[in-house]
CSV table of C-alpha atoms and ligand atoms in Angstrom, one decimal:
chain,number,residue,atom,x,y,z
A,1,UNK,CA,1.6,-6.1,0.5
A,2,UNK,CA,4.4,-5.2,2.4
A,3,UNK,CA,8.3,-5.5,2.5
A,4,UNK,CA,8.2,-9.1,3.5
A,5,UNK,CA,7.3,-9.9,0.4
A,6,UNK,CA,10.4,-8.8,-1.2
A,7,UNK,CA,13.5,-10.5,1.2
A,8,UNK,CA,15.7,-8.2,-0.1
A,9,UNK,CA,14.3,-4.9,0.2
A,10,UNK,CA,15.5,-4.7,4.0
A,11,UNK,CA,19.1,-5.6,3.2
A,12,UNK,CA,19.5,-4.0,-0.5
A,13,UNK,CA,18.8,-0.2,0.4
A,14,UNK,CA,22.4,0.6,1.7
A,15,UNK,CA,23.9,-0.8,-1.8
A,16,UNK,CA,21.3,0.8,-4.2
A,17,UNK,CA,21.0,3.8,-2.4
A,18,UNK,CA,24.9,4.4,-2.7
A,19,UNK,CA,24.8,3.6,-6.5
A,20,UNK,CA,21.7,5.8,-6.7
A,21,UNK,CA,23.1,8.7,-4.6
A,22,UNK,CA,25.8,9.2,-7.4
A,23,UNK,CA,23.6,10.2,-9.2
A,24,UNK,CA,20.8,11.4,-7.5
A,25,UNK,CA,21.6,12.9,-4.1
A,26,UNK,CA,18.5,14.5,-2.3
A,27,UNK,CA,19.9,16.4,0.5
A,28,UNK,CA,16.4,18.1,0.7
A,29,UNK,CA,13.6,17.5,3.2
A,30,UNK,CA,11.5,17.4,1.1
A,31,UNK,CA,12.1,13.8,0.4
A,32,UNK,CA,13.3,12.7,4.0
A,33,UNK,CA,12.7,8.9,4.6
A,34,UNK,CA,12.5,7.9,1.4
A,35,UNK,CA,14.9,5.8,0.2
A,36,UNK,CA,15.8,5.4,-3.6
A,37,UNK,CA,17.3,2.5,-4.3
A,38,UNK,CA,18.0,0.5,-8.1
A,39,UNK,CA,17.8,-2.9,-5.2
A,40,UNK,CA,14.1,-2.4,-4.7
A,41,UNK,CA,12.8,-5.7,-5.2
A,42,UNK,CA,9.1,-4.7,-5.8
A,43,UNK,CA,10.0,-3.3,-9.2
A,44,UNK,CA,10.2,-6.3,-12.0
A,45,UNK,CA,12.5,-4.5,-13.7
A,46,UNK,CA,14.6,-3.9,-10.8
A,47,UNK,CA,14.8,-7.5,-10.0
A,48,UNK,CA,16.0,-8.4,-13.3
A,49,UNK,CA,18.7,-6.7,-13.6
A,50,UNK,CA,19.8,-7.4,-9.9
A,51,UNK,CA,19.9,-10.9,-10.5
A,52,UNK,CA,21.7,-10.7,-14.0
A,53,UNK,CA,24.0,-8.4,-11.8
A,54,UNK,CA,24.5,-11.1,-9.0
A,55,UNK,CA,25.5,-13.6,-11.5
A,56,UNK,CA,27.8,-11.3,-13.4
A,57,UNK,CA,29.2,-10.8,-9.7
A,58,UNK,CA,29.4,-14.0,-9.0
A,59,UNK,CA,31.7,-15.1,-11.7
A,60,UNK,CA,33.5,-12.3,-11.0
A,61,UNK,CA,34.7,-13.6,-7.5
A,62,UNK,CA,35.0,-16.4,-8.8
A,63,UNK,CA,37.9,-15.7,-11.3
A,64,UNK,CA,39.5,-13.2,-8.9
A,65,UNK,CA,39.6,-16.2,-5.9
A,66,UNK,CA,41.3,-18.7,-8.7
A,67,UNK,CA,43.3,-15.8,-10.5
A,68,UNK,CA,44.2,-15.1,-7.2
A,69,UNK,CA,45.0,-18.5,-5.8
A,70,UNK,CA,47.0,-19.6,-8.9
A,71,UNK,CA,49.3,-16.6,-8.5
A,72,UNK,CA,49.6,-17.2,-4.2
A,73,UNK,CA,50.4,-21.2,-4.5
A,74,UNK,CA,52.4,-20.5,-8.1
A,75,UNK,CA,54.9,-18.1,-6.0
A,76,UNK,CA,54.9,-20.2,-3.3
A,77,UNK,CA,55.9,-22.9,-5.3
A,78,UNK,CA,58.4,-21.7,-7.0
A,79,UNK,CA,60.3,-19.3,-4.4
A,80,UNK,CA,64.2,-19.0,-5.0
A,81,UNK,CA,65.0,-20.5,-1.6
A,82,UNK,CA,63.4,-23.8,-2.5
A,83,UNK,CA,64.7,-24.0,-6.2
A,84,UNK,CA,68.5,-22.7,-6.7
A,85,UNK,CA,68.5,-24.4,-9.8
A,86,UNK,CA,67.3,-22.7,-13.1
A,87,UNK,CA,63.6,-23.1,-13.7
A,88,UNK,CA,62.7,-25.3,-16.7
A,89,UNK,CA,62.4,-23.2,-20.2
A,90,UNK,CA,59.8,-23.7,-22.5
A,91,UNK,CA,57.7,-21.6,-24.9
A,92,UNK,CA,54.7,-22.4,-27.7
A,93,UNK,CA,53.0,-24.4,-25.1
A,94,UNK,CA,49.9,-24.7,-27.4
A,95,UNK,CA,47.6,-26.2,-24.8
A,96,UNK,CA,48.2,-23.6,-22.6
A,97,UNK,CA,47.5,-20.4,-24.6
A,98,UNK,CA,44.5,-22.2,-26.3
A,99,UNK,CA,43.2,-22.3,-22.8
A,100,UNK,CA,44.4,-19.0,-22.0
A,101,UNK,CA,42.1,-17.9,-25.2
A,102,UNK,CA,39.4,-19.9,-24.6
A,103,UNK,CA,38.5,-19.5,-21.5
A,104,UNK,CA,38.5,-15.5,-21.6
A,105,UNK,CA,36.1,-16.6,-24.5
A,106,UNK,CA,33.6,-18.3,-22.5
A,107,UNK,CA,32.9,-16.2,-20.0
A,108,UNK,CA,32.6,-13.3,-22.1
A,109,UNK,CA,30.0,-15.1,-24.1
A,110,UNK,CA,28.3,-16.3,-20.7
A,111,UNK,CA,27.8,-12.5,-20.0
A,112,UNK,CA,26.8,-11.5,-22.9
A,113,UNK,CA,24.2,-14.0,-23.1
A,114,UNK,CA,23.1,-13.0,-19.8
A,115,UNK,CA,23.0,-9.5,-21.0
A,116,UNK,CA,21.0,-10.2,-24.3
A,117,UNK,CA,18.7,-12.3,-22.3
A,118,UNK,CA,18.0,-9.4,-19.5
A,119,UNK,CA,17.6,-7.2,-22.2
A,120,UNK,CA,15.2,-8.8,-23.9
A,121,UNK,CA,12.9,-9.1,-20.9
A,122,UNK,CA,13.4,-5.5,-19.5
A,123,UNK,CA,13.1,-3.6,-23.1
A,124,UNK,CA,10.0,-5.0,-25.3
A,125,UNK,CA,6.7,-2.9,-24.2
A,126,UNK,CA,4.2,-5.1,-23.2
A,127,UNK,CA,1.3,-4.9,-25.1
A,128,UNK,CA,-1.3,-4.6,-22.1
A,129,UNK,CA,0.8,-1.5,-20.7
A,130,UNK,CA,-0.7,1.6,-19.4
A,131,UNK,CA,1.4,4.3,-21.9
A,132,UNK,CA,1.6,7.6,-20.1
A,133,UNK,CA,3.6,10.6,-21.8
A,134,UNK,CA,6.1,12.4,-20.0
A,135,UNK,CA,7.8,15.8,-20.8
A,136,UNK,CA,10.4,16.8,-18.8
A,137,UNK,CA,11.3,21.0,-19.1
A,138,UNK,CA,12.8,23.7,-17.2
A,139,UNK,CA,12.1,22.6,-14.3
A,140,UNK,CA,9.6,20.3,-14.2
A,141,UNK,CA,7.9,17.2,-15.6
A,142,UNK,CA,4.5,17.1,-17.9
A,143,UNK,CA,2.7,13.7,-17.3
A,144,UNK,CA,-0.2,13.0,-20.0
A,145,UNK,CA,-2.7,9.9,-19.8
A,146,UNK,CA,-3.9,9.9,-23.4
A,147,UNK,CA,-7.0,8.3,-23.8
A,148,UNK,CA,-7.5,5.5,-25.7
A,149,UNK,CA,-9.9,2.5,-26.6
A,150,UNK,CA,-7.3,-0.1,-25.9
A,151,UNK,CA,-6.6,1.7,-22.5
A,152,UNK,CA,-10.2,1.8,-21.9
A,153,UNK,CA,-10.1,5.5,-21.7
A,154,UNK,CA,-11.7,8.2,-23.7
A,155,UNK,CA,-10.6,11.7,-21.9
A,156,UNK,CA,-7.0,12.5,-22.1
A,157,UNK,CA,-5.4,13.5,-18.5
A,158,UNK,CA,-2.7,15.4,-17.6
A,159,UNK,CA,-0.8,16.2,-14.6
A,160,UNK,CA,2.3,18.0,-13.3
A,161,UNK,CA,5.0,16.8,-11.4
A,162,UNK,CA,2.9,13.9,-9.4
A,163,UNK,CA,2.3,11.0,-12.0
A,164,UNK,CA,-0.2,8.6,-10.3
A,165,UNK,CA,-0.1,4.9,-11.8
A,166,UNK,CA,-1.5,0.7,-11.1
A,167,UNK,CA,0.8,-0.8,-9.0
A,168,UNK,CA,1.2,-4.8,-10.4
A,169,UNK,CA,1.0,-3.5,-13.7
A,170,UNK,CA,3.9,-2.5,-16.5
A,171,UNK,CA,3.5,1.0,-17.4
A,172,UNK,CA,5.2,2.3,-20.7
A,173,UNK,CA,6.9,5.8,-20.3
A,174,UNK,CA,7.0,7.7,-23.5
A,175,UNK,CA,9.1,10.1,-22.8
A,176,UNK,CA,10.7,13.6,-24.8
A,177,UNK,CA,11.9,16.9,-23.7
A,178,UNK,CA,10.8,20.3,-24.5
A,179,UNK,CA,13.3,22.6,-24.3
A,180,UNK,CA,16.8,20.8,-23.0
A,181,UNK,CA,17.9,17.4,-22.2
A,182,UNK,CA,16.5,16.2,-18.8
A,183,UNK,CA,16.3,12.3,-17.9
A,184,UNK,CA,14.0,10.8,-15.9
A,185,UNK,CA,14.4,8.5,-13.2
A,186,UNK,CA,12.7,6.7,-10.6
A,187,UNK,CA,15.5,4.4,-9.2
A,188,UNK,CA,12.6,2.2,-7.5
A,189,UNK,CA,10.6,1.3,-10.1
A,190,UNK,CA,13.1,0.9,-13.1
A,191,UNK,CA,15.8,2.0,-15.4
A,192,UNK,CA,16.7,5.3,-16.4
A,193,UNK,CA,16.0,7.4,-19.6
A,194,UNK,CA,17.1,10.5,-21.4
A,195,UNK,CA,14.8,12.8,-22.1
A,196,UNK,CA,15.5,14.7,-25.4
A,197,UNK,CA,13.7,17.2,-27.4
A,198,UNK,CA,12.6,16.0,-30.7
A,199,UNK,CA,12.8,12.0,-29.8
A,200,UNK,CA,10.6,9.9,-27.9
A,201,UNK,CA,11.6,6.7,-26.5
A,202,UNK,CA,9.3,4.1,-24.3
A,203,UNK,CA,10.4,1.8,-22.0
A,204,UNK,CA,9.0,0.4,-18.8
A,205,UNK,CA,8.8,1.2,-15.4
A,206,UNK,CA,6.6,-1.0,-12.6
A,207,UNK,CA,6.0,-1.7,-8.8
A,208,UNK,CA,4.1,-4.3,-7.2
A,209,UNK,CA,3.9,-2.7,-4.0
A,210,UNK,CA,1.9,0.5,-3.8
A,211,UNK,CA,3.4,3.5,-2.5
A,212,UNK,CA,5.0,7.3,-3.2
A,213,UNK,CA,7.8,6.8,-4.7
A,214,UNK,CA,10.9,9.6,-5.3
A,215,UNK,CA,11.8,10.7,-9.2
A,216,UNK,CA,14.2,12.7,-10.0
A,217,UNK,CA,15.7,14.2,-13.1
A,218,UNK,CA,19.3,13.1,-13.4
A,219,UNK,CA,20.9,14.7,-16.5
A,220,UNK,CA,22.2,18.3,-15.2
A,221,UNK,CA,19.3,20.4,-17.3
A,222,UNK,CA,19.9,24.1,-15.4
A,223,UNK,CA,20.5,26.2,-12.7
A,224,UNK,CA,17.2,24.2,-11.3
A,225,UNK,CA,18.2,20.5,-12.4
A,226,UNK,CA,18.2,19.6,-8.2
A,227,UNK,CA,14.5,21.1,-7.8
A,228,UNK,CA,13.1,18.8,-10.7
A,229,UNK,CA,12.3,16.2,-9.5
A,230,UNK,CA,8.7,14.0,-9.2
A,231,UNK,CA,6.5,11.5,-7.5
A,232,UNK,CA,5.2,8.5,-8.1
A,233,UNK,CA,2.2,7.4,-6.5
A,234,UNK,CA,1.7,3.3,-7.5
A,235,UNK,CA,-2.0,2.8,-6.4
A,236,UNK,CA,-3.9,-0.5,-5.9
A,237,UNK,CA,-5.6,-0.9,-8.8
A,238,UNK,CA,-8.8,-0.2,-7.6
A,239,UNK,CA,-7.8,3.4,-6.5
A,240,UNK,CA,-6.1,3.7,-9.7
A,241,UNK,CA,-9.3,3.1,-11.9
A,242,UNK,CA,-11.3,5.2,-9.5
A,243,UNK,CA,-8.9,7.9,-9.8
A,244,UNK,CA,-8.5,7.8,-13.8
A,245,UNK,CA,-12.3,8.1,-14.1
A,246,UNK,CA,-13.1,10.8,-12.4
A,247,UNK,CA,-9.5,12.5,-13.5
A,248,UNK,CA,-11.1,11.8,-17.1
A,249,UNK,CA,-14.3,13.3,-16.3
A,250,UNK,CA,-13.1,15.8,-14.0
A,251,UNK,CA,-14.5,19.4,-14.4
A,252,UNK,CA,-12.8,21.9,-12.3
A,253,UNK,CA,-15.3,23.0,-9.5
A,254,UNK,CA,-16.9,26.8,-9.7
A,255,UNK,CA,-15.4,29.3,-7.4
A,256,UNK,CA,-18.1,29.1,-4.2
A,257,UNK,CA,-16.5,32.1,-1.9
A,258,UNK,CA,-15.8,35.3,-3.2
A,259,UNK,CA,-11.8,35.0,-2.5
A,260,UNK,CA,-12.2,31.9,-4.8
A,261,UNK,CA,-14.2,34.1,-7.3
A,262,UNK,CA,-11.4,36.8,-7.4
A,263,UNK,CA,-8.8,34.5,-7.4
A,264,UNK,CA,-10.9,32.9,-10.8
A,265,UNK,CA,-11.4,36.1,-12.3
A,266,UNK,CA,-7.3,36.8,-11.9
A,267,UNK,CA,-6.4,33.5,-13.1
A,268,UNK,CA,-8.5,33.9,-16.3
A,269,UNK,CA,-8.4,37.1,-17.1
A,270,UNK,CA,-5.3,38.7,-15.1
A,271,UNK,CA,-5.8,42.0,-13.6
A,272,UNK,CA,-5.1,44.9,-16.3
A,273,UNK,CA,-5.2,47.5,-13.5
A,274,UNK,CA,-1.9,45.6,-11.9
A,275,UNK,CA,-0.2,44.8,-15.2
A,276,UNK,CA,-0.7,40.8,-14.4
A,277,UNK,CA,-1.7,38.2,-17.4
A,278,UNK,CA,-3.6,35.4,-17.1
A,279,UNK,CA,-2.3,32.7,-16.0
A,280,UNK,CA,-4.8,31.1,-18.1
A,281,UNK,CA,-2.4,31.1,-21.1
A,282,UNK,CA,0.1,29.2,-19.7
A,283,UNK,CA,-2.1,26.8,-17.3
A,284,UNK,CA,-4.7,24.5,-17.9
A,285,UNK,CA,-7.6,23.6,-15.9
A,286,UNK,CA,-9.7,21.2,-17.4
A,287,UNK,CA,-13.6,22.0,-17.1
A,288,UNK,CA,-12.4,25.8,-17.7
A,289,UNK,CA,-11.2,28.2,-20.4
A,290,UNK,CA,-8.0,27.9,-19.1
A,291,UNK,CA,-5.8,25.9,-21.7
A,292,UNK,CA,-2.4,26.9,-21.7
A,293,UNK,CA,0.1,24.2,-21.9
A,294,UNK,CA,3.1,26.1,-21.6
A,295,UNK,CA,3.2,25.4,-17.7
A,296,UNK,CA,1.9,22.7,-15.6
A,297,UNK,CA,-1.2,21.4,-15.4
A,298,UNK,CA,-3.4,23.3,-12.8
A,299,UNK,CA,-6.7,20.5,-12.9
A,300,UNK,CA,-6.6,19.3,-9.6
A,301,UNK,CA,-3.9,21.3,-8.0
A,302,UNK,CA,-5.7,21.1,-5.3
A,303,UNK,CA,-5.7,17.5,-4.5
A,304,UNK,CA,-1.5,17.5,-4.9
A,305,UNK,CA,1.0,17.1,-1.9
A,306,UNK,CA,4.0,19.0,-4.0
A,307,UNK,CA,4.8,22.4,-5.6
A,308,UNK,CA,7.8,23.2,-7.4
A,309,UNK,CA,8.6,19.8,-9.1
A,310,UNK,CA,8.8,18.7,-5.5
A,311,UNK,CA,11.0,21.2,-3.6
A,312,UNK,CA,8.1,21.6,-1.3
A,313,UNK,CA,5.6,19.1,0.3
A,314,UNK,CA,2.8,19.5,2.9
A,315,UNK,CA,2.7,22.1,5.3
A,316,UNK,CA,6.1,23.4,3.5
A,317,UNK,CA,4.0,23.5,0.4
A,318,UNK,CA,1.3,25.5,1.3
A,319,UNK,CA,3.9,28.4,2.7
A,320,UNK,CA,5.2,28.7,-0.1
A,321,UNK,CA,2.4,28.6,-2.3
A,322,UNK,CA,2.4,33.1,-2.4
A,323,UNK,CA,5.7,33.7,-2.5
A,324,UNK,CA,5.6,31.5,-5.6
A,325,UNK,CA,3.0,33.3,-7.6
A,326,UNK,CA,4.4,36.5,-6.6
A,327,UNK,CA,8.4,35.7,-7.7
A,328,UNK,CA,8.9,31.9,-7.9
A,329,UNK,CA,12.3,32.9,-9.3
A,330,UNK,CA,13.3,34.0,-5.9
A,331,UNK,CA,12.5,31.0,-4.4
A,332,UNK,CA,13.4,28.3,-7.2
A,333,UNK,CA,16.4,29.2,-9.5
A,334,UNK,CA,15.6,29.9,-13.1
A,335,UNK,CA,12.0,29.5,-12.8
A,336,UNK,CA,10.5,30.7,-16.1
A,337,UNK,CA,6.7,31.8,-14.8
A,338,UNK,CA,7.2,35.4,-15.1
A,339,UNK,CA,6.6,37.8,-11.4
A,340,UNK,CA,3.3,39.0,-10.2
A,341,UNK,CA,5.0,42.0,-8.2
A,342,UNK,CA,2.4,44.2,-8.4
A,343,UNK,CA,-0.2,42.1,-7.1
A,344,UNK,CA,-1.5,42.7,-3.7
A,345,UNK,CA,-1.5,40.3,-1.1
A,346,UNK,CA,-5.6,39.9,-1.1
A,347,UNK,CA,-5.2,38.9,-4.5
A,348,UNK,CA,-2.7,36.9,-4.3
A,349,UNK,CA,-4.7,34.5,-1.1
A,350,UNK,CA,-7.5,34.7,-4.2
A,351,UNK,CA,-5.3,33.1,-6.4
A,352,UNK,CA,-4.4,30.4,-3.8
A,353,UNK,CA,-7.4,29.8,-2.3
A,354,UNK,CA,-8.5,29.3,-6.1
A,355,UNK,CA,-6.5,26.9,-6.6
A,356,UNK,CA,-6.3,24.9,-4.0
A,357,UNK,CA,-10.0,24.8,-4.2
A,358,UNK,CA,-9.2,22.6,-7.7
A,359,UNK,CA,-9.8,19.1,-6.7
A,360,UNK,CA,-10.7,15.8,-7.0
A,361,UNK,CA,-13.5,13.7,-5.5
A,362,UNK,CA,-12.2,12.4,-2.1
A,363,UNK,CA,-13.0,9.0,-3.2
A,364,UNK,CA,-10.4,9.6,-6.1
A,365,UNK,CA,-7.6,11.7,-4.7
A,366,UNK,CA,-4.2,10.1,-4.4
A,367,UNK,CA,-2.4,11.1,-1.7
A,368,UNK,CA,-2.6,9.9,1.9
A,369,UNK,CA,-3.8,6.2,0.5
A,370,UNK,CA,-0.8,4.5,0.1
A,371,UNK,CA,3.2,4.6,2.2
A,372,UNK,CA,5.5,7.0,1.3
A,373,UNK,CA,9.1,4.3,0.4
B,1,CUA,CU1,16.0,18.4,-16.0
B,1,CUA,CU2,18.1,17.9,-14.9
C-alpha cells in the first residue's frame, strides 16, 4: 500500500506535525525523516477525528464569515454620515434574543453530537483486537504480548522499546506505569494516553499501511523524558504472524564463540572478581535463566535497530552499545542500570557480542521489511 491510498497524507503532514511538535519535538537524529503527524490518514482513528475536526472547522468559518459580514454591512449601514437623525429605539425584541439563544443552542448541540458520535467509534475495544500491555518507566517502555486462546497464542512475549504489531488490524493498548507518570504516544497511529502507576486504561491504536513508526513519551517523566521514546513496526499480517510464532517459541540461541561464552557467563552470573552482578536479575532472556523484569527485555536484542528507548539507531547503536554497559548514565541522563566500571574492555565486547548474538529467525525479524514514515 502506499501513500496514494490516503490523499491526504501528502498535504496533512505540515499541519499535524506542527500540532504534534508541541508536544513532541524530536530534534534528534535518531528519528530524522520521519514525520509524526495526528493527519496521518492510514490510522482509522486518525481519520476519525480529522474529519469530526473538519466539520467542527467548517462551522466555524462559517459563523466567523456571517458574524463577520453582519457586523461589516451593519456598520456600513448605519454610518453617521448617512443617518444624522437619531437611530430608532427599541428593546424586548423577543424574536430577536430567542434567535440569539437558539441558535448558539444549535450548534453547540451539532458539536456535541459530533463529538459523542466520534467518541463512540474511536473508544469501545473491538472485540477481535490484538491486546498488547505496555509499561512505560524511567526511561523506557515494557511491551508484553500475553498469550491467549482468543488471540491464538499460548507463549507470552515481551519486548522493549520496539513494539512490533498487524497493520489493518485494531490493536488495544493496555497501558500503566511503573514508577512515574509517562504517556504514550504514537501521533500516527492514534490518540494519546497517560500512563499511570496503579491504573490501566485500553484504548486503540491502528495503521493500514505497514511501516516504522515514531512513539514518544509525552508527559515530562524525568531528567530522561526526551530519550523515551519507541517504535512501532506495523507489519503485513503475514510477517506479523510469522514473527509472533517464532517470538512465542523463541529460545535464546547458545553462545557458539568463546567471546559469546564469556559474555554468557557475565551476564548470568556477573563477574565476582570485578564486583559486577548479573545482569540476569534485572534482564530477561527467554530460553535462559535469565528472568529479571526490572529492565528491558533482552530476548532478541539482537534482532532490534534501537538502544536507549530509541536515542540510538543503526550504526549509532552499535557505538554505543559499550559505553552503555559500562556507564549508561553518562550517556543517557538518569539511567537507573547501575555502572560496570570495573569491567575490562574484553569483557565488555563479550557482553556485546552476547547479546547481539540474541536473535530471531531471519524469516521472523522485523526490521528492514517494511518503510520507515
Ligand atoms: Cu516518560 Cu516522559
Amino acid at each position: 500500500m502506499n501513500t496514494q491510498t490516503y490523499p491526504f497524507v501528502r498535504r496533512l503532514p505540515l499541519l499535524g506535525a506542527n500540532l504534534g511538535a508541541a508536544s513532541v519535538f524530536l530534534g534528534s537524529a535518531a528519528s530524522a525523516g520521519q514525520i509524526l503527524s495526528i493527519g496521518d490518514m492510514s490510522s482509522s482513528y486518525n481519520r476519525n477525528i480529522w474529519w469530526m475536526s473538519i466539520a467542527v472547522i467548517v462551522m466555524a468559518i462559517v459563523i466567523f464569515i456571517g458574524v463577520s459580514y453582519a457586523l461589516f454591512y451593519t456598520v456600513n449601514k448605519f454610518r453617521e454620515d448617512k443617518h444624522t437623525a437619531e437611530p430608532d429605539q427599541f428593546h424586548g425584541n423577543n424574536r430577536l434574543e430567542q434567535l440569539l439563544i437558539g441558535v448558539p443552542v444549535i450548534i453547540v448541540t451539532i458539536i456535541t453530537i459530533l463529538a459523542a458520535r466520534t467518541m463512540a467509534i474511536v473508544n469501545p475495544t473491538p472485540t477481535d483486537a490484538l491486546h498488547v500491555n505496555v509499561t512505560g518507566a524511567q526511561f523506557w517502555w515494557a511491551f508484553e504480548y500475553p498469550g491467549s486462546p482468543l488471540q491464538g497464542t499460548t507463549g507470552t512475549v515481551t519486548n522493549g522499546n520496539e513494539l512490533v504489531i498487524p497493520a489493518g488490524r485494531q490493536i488495544a493498548i493496555t497501558v500503566t506505569a511503573k514508577d512515574v507518570i509517562h504517556a504514550f504516544w504514537a501521533p500516527n497511529l492514534g490518540g494519546q494516553r497517560d500512563a499511570i502507576p496503579g491504573s490501566k486504561k485500553t484504548f486503540q491504536i491502528d495503521t493500514d499501511r505497514p511501516g516504522v513508526y515514531q512513539g514518544n513519551c509525552s508527559l515530562l517523566c524525568g531528567a530522561s523524558h526526551a530519550n523515551m521514546r519507541f517504535k512501532v513496526v506495523a507489519l503485513p499480517k503475514a510477517q506479523y504472524d510469522t514473527f509472533i510464532a517464532a517470538a512465542q517459541s523463541y529460545k535464546a540461541p547458545a553462545p557458539t564463540t568463546a567471546s559469546e561464552r564469556n559474555g554468557y557467563n557475565i551476564f548470568m552470573q556477573g563477574k565476582a572478581s570485578a564486583g559486577a552482578a548479573p545482569c540476569s536479575s534485572c534482564h530477561r532472556v527467554q530460553g535462559t535463566p535469565a528472568a529479571g523484569a526490572v529492565g528491558p527485555d533482552m530476548s532478541f536484542f539482537g534482532s532490534r535497530n534501537t538502544l536507549g528507548a530509541g536515542i540510538w539507531e543503526g550504526k549509532e547503536r552499535e557505538a554505543h552499545i559499550q559505553p552503555w554497559i559500562k556507564h549508561c548514565a553518562a550517556v543517557k541522563p538518569g539511567c537507573e542500570m547501575p555502572p560496570y566500571l570495573s569491567l575490562s574492555a574484553q569483557d565488555l565486547g563479550d557482553l556485546e557480542a552476547y547479546i547481539l548474538s540474541l536473535k530471531l529467525p531471519d524469516a521472523a525479524a522485523y526490521w528492514g521489511k517494511v518503510p520507515v514514515r
